[in-house]
PDB file of C-alpha atoms in Angstrom:
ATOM      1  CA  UNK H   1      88.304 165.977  88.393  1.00 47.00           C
ATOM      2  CA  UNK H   2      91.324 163.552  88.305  1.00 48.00           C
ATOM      3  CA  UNK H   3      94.829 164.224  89.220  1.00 48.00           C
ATOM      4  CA  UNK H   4      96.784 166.488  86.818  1.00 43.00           C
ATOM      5  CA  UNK H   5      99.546 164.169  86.081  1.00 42.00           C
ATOM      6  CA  UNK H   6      98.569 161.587  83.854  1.00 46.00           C
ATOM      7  CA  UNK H   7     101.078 158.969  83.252  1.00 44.00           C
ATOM      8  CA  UNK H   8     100.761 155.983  80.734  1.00 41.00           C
ATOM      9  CA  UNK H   9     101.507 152.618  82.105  1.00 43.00           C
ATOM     10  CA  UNK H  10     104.178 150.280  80.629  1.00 42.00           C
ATOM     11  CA  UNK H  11     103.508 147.184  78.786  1.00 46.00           C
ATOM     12  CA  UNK H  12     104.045 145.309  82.172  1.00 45.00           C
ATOM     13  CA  UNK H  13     107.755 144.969  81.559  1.00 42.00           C
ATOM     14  CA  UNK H  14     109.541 141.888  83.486  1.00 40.00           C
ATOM     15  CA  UNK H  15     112.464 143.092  85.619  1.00 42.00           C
ATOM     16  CA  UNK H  16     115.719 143.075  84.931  1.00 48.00           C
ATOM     17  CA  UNK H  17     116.251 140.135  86.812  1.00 57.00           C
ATOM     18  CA  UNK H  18     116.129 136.758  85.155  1.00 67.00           C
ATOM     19  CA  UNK H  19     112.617 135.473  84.815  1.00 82.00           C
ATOM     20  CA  UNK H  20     110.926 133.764  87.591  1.00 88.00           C
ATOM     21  CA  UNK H  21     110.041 129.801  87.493  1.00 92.00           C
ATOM     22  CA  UNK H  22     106.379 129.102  87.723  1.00 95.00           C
ATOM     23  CA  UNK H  23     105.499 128.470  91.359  1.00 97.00           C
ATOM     24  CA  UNK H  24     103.518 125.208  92.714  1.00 97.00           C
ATOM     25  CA  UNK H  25     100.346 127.140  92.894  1.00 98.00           C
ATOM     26  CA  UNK H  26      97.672 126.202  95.003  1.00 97.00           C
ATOM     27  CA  UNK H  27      94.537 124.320  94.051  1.00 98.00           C
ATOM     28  CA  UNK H  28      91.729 126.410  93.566  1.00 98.00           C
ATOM     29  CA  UNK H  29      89.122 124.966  96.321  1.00 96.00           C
ATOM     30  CA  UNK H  30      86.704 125.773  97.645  1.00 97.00           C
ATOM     31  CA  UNK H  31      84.822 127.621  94.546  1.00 97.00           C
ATOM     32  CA  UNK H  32      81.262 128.528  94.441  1.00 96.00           C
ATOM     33  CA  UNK H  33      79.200 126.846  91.983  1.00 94.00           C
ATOM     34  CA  UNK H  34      79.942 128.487  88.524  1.00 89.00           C
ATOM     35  CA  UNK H  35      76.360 129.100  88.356  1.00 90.00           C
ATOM     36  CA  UNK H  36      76.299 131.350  91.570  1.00 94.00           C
ATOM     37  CA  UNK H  37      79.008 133.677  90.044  1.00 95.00           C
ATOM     38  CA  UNK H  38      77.452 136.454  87.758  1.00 94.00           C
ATOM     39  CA  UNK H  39      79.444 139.214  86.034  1.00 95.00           C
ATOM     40  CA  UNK H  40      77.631 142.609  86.685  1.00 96.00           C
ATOM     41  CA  UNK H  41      77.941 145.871  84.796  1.00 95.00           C
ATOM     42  CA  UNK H  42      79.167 148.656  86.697  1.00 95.00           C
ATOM     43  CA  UNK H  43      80.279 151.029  83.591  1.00 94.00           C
ATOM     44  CA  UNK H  44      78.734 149.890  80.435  1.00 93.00           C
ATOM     45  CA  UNK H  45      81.381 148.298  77.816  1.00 94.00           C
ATOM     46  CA  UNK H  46      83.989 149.340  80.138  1.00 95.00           C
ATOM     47  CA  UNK H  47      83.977 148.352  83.987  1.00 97.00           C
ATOM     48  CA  UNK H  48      82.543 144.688  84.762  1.00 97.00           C
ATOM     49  CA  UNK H  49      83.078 142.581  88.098  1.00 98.00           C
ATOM     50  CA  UNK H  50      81.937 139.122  89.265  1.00 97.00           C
ATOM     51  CA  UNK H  51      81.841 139.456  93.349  1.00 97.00           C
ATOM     52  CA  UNK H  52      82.931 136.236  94.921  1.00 97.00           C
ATOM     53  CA  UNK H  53      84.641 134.915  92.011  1.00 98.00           C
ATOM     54  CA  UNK H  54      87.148 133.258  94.722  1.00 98.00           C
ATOM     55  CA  UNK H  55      85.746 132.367  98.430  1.00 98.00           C
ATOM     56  CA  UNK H  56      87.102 134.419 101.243  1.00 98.00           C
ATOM     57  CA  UNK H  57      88.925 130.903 102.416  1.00 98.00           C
ATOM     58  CA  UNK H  58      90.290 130.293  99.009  1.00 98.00           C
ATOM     59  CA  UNK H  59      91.815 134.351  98.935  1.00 98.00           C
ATOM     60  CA  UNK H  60      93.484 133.915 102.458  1.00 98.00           C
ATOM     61  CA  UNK H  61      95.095 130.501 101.200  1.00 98.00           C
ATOM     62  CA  UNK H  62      96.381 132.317  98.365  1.00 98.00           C
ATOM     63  CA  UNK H  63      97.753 135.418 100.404  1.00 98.00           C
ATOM     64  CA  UNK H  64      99.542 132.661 102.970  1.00 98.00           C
ATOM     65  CA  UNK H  65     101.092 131.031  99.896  1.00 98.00           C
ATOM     66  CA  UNK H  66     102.122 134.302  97.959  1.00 98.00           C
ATOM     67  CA  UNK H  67     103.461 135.980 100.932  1.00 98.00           C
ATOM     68  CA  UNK H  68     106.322 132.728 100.291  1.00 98.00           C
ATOM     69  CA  UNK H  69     107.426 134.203  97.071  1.00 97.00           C
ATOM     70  CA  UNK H  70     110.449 136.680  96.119  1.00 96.00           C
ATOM     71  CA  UNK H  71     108.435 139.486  95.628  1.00 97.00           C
ATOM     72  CA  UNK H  72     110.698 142.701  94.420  1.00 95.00           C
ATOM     73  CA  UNK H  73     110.031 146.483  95.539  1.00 93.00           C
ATOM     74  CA  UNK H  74     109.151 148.811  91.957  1.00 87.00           C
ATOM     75  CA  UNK H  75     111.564 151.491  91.572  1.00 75.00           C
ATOM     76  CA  UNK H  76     110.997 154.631  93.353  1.00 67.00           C
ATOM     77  CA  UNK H  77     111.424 156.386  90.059  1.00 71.00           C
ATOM     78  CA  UNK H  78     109.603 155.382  87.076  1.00 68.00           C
ATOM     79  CA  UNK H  79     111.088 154.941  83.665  1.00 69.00           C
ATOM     80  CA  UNK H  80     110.147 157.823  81.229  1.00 66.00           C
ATOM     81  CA  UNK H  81     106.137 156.969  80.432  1.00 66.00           C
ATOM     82  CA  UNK H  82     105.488 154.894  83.059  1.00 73.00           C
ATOM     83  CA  UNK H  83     103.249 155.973  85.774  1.00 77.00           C
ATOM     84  CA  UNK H  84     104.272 156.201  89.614  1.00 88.00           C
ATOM     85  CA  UNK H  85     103.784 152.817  91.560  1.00 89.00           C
ATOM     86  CA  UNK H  86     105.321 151.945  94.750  1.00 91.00           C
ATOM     87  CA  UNK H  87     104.200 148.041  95.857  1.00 96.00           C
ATOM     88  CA  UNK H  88     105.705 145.178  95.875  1.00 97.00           C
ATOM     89  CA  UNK H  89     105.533 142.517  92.754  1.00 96.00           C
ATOM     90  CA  UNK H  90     105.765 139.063  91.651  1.00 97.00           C
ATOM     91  CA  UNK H  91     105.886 138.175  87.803  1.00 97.00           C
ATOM     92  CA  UNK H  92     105.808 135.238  86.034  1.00 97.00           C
ATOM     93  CA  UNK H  93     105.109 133.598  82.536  1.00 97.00           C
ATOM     94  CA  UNK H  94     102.940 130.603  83.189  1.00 97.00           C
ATOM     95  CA  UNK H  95     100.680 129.158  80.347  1.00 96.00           C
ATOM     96  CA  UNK H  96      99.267 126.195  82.784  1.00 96.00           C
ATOM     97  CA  UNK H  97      98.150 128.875  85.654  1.00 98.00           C
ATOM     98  CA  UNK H  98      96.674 131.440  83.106  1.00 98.00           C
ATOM     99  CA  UNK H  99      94.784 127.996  81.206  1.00 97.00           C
ATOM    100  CA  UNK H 100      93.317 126.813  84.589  1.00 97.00           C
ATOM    101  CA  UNK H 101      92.171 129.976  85.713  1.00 98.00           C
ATOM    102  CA  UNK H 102      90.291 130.248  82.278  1.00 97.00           C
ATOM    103  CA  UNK H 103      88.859 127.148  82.495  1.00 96.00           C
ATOM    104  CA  UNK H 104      88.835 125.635  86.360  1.00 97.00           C
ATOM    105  CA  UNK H 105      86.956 128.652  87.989  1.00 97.00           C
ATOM    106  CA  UNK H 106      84.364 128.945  85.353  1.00 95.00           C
ATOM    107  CA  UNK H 107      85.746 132.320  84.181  1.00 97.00           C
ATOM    108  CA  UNK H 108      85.920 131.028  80.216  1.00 95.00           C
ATOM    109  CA  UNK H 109      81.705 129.810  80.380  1.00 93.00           C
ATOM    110  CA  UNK H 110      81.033 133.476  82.060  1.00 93.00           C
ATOM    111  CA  UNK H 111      82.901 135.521  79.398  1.00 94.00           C
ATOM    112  CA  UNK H 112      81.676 133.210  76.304  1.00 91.00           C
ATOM    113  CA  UNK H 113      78.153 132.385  77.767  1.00 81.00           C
ATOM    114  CA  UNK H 114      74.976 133.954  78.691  1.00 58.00           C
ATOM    115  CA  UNK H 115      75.593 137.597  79.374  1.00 61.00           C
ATOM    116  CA  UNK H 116      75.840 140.196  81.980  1.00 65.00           C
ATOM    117  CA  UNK H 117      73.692 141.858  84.740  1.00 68.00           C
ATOM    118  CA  UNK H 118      73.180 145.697  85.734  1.00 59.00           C
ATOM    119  CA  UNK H 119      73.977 147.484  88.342  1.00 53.00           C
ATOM    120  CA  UNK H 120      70.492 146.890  89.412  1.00 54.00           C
ATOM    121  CA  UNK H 121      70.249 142.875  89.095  1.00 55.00           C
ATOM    122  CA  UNK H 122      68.291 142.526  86.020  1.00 59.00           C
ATOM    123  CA  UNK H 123      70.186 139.920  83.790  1.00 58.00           C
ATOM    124  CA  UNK H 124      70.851 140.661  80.183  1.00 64.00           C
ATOM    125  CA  UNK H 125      71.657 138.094  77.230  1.00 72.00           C
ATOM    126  CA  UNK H 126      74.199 139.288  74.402  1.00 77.00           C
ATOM    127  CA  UNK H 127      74.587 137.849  70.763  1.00 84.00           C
ATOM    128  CA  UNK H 128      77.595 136.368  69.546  1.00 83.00           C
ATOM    129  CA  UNK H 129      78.029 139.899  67.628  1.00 88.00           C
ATOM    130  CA  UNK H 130      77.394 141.844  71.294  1.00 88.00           C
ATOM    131  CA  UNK H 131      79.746 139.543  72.976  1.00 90.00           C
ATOM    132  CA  UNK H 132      82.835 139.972  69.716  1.00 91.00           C
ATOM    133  CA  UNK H 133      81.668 143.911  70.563  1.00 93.00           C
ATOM    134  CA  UNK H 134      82.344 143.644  73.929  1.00 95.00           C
ATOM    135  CA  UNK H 135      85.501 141.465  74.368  1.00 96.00           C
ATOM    136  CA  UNK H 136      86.956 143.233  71.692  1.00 95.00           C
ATOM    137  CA  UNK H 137      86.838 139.968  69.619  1.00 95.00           C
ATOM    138  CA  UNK H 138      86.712 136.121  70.285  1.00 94.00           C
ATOM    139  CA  UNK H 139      87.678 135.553  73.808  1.00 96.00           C
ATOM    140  CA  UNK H 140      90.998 132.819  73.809  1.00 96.00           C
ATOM    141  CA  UNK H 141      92.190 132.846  77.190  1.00 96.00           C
ATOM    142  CA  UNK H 142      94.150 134.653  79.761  1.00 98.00           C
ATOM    143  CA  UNK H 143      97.773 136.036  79.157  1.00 98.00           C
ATOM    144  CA  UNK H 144      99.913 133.675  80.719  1.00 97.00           C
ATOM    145  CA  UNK H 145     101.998 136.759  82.238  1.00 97.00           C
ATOM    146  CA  UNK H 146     101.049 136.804  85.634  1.00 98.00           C
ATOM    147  CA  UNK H 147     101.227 139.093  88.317  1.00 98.00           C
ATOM    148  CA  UNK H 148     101.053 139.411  91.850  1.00 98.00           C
ATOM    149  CA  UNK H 149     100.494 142.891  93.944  1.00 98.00           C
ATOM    150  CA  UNK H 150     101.011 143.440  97.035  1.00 98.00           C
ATOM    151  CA  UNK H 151     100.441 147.027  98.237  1.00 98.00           C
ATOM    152  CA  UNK H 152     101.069 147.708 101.917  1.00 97.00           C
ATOM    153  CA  UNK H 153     100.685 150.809 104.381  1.00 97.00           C
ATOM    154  CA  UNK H 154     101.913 153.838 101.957  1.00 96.00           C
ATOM    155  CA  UNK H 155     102.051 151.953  98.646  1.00 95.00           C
ATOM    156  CA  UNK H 156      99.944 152.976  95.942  1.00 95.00           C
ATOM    157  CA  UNK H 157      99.537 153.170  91.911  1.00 95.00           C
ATOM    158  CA  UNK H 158      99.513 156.746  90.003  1.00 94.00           C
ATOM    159  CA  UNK H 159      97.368 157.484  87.692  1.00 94.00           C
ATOM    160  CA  UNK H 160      97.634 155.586  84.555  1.00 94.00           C
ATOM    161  CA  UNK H 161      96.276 153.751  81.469  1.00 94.00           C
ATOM    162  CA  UNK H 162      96.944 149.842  80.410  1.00 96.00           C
ATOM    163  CA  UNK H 163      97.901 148.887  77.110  1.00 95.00           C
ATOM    164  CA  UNK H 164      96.854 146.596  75.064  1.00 97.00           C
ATOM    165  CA  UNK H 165      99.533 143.910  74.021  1.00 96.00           C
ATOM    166  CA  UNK H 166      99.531 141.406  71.270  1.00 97.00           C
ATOM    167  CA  UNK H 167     101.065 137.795  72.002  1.00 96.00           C
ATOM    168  CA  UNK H 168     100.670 133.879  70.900  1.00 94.00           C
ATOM    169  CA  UNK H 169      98.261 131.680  72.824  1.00 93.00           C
ATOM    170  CA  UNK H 170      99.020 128.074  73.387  1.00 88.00           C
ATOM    171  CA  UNK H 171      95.685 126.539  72.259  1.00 81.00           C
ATOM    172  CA  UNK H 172      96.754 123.044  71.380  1.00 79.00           C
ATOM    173  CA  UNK H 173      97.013 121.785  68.651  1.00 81.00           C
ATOM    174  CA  UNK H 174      98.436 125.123  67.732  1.00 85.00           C
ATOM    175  CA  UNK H 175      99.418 128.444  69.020  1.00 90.00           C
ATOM    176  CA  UNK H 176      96.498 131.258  68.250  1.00 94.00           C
ATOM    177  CA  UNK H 177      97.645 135.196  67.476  1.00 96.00           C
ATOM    178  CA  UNK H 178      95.967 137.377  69.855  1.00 97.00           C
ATOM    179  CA  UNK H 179      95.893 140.599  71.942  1.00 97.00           C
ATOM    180  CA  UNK H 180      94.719 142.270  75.110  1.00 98.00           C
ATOM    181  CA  UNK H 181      91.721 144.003  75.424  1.00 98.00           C
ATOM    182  CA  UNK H 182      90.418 143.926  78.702  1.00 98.00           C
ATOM    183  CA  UNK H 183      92.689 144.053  82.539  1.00 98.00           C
ATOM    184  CA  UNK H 184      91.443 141.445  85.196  1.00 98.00           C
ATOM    185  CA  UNK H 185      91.934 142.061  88.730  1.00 98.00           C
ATOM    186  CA  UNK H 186      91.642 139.807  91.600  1.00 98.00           C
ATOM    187  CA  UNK H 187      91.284 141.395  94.768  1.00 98.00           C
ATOM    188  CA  UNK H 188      92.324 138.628  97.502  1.00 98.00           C
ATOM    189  CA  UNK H 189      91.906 141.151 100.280  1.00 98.00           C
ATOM    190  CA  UNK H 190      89.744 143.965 101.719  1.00 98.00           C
ATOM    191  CA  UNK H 191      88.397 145.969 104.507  1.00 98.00           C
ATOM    192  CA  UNK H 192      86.898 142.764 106.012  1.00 98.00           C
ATOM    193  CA  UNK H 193      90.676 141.245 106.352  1.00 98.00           C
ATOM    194  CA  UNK H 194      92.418 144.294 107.615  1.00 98.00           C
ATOM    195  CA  UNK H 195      92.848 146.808 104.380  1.00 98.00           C
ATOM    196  CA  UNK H 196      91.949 150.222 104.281  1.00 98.00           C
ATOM    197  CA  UNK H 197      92.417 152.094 101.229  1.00 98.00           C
ATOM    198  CA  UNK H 198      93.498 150.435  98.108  1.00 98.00           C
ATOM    199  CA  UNK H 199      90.497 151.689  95.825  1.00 98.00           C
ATOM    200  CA  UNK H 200      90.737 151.642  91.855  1.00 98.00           C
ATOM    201  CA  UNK H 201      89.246 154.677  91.249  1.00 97.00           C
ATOM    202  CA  UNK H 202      88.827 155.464  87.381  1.00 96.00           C
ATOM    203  CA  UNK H 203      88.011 158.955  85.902  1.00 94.00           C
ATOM    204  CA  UNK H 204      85.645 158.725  82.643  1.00 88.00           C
ATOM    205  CA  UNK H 205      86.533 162.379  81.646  1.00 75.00           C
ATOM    206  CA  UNK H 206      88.258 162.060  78.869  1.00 63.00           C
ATOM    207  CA  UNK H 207      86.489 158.956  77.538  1.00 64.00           C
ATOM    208  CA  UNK H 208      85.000 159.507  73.780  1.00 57.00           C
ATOM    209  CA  UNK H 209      81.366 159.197  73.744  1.00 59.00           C
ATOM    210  CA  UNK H 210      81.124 160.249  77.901  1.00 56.00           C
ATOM    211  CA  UNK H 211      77.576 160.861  78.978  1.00 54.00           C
ATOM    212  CA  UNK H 212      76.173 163.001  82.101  1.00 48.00           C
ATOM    213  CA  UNK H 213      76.290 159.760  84.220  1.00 54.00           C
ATOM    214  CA  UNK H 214      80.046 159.449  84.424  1.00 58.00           C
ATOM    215  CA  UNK H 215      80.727 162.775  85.149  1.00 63.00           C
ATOM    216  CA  UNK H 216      82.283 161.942  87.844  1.00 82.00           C
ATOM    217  CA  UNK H 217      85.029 159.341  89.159  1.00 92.00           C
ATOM    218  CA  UNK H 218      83.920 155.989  89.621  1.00 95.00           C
ATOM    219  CA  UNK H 219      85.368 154.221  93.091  1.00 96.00           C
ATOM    220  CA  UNK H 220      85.574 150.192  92.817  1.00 98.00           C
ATOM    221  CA  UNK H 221      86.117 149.198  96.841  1.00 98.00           C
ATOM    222  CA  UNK H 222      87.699 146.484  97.117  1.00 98.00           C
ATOM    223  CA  UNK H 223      86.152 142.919  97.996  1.00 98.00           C
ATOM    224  CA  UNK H 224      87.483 139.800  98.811  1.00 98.00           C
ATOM    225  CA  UNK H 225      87.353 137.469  96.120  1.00 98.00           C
ATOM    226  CA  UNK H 226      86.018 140.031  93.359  1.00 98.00           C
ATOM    227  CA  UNK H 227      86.941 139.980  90.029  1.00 98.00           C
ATOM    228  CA  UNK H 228      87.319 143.427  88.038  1.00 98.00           C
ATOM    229  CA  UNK H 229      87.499 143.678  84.457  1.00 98.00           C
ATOM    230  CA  UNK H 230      88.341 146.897  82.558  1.00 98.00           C
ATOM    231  CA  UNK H 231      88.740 147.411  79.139  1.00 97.00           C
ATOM    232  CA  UNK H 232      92.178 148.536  78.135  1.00 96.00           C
ATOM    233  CA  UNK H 233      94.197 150.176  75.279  1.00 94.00           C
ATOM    234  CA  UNK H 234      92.948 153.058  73.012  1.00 93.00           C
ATOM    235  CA  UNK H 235      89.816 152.697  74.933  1.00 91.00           C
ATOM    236  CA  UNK H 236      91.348 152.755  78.747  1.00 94.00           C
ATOM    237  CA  UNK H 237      89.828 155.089  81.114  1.00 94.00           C
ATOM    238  CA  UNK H 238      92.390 156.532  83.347  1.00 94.00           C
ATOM    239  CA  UNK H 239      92.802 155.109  86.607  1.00 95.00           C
ATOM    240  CA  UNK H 240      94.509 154.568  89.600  1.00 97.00           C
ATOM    241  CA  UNK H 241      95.407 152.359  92.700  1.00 97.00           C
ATOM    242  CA  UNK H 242      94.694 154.381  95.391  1.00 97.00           C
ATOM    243  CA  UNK H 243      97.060 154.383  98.945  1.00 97.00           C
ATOM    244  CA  UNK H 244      96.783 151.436 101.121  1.00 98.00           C
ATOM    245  CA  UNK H 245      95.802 152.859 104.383  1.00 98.00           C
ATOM    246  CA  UNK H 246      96.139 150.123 106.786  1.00 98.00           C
ATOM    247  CA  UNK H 247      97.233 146.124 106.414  1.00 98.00           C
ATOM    248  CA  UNK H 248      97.927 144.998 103.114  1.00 98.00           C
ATOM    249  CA  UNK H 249      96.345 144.734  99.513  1.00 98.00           C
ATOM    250  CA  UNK H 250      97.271 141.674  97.219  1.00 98.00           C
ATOM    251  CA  UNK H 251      95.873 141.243  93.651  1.00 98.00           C
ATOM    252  CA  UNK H 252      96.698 138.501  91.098  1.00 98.00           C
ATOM    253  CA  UNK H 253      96.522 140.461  87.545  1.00 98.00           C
ATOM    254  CA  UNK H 254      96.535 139.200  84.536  1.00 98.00           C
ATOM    255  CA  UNK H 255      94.159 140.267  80.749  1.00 98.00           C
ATOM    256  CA  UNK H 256      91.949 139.136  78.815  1.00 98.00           C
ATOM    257  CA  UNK H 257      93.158 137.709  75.336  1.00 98.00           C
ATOM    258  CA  UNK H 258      90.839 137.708  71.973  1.00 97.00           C
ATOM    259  CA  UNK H 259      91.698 135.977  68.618  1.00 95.00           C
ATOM    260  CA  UNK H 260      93.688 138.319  66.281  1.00 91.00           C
ATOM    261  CA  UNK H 261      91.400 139.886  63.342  1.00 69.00           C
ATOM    262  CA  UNK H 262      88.175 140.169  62.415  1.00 53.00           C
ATOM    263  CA  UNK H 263      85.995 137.156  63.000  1.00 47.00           C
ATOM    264  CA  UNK H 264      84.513 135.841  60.459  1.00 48.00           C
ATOM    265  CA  UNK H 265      80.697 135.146  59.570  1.00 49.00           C
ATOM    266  CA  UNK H 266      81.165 131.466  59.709  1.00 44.00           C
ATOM    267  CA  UNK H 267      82.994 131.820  62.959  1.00 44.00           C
ATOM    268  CA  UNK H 268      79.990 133.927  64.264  1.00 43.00           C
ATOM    269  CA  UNK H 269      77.955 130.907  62.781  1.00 48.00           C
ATOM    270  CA  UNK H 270      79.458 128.467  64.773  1.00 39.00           C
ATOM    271  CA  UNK H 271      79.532 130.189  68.093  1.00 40.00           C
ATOM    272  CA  UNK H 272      75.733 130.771  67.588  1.00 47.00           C
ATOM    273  CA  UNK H 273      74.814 126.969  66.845  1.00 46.00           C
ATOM    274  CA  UNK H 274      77.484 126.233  70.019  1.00 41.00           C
ATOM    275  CA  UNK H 275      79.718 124.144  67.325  1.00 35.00           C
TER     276      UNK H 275
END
């Protein structure tokens, strides 16, 4: 059974203090081949990850670099509605990050493409209508609000839920409405590099429609360079960041962003004939 206390998350509020400048991030090298990367099912239309989405050299680059940033300690006390967290944080607005991340590590052809695989390997294909189901509508881009974790010895995340959010994507020519519907997670570190602890745990009890296989919690350990995807707002599962144990736990977060509205059958058209 989950925790008692159920707290819902903020909207990812910036601090109070004046916004960050986008950093110099690093290049993202060395990838796998896009075609080596496969997003797997873990809970169906709800919990999705793609294991080695970054190499283990290209997550300890990223840790060296982020460890150089002003990272800021969460208040020990929540604000009314906000679940418990005690880490340390990083948060920025930064369109050209969030665009290359969609596009650079092959994370835009995985979402839009082929499909997914179970737990147990076997690869699936999804229609354009499976894929609008899924997504929660026409996949866009990342939300350029980005934001780094890091948890160390003691630090953990309460029990909570995400929200969804709606925003403006810069998809030039123009800017496109959209919203959140799914979290992304990249884990940089794990037990291999030193971290003990740190699981997402998330507890499908009160999730409408629950079967007898998610009775109970499901425990996501953490691997270097895996991306997690969960779906977020009316349909979040509450979950948590468990306590970091030993060395440290970073994650770059960020969401998933669909088109605002329903799509229309001539948009459902095109993204079948691959217009």
């Amino acid at each position: 059974m989950p925790p008692k206390k159920q707290h819902s998350n903020s909207k990812g509020n910036t601090p109070a203090s004046p916004p960050n400048p986008p950093p110099n991030w690093p290049a993202f090298k060395p990838l796998l081949p896009a075609s080596d990367v496969h997003l797997e099912t873990l809970v169906d239309s709800q919990i999705i990850v793609a294991r080695n989405f970054w190499t283990g050299t290209l997550c300890k680059n990223y840790v060296a670099f982020l460890k150089t940033l002003p990272l800021t300690t969460t208040p020990g006390k929540p604000k009314k509605g906000e679940a418990l967290r005690v880490n340390d944080r990083f948060q920025v607005h930064d369109e050209r990050f969030a665009n290359r991340l969609w596009v650079e590590t092959g994370l835009r052809e995985m979402l839009c493409g082929g499909g997914t695989e179970e737990a147990e390997g076997e690869r699936t294909s999804m229609t354009p209508e499976e894929k609008h189901e899924l997504w929660g509508g026409e996949p866009i881009g990342l939300n350029p609000s980005i934001r780094i974790y890091r948890y160390s010895k003691g630090q953990y995340f309460d029990c909570h839920y995400d929200e969804s959010n709606v925003l403006n994507i810069n998809t030039k020519p123009i800017s496109t409405p959209a919203k959140t519907t799914w979290t992304l997670l990249l884990y940089l570190t794990s037990p291999a590099t030193g971290c003990e602890g740190g699981q997402t745990v998330f507890y499908p009890d009160d999730l409408p429609g629950k079967n007898s296989v998610l009775e109970k919690e499901i425990v996501v350990d953490l691997e270097t360079g895996m991306m997690l995807l969960h779906k977020h707002g009316n349909e979040c599962m509450l979950h948590e960041g468990r306590e970091v144990t030993e060395g440290e736990k970073w994650v770059i977060r960020t969401d998933l962003c669909v088109k605002r509205g329903r799509p229309r059958a001539a948009d459902l058209e095109t993204l079948r004939n691959g217009i």
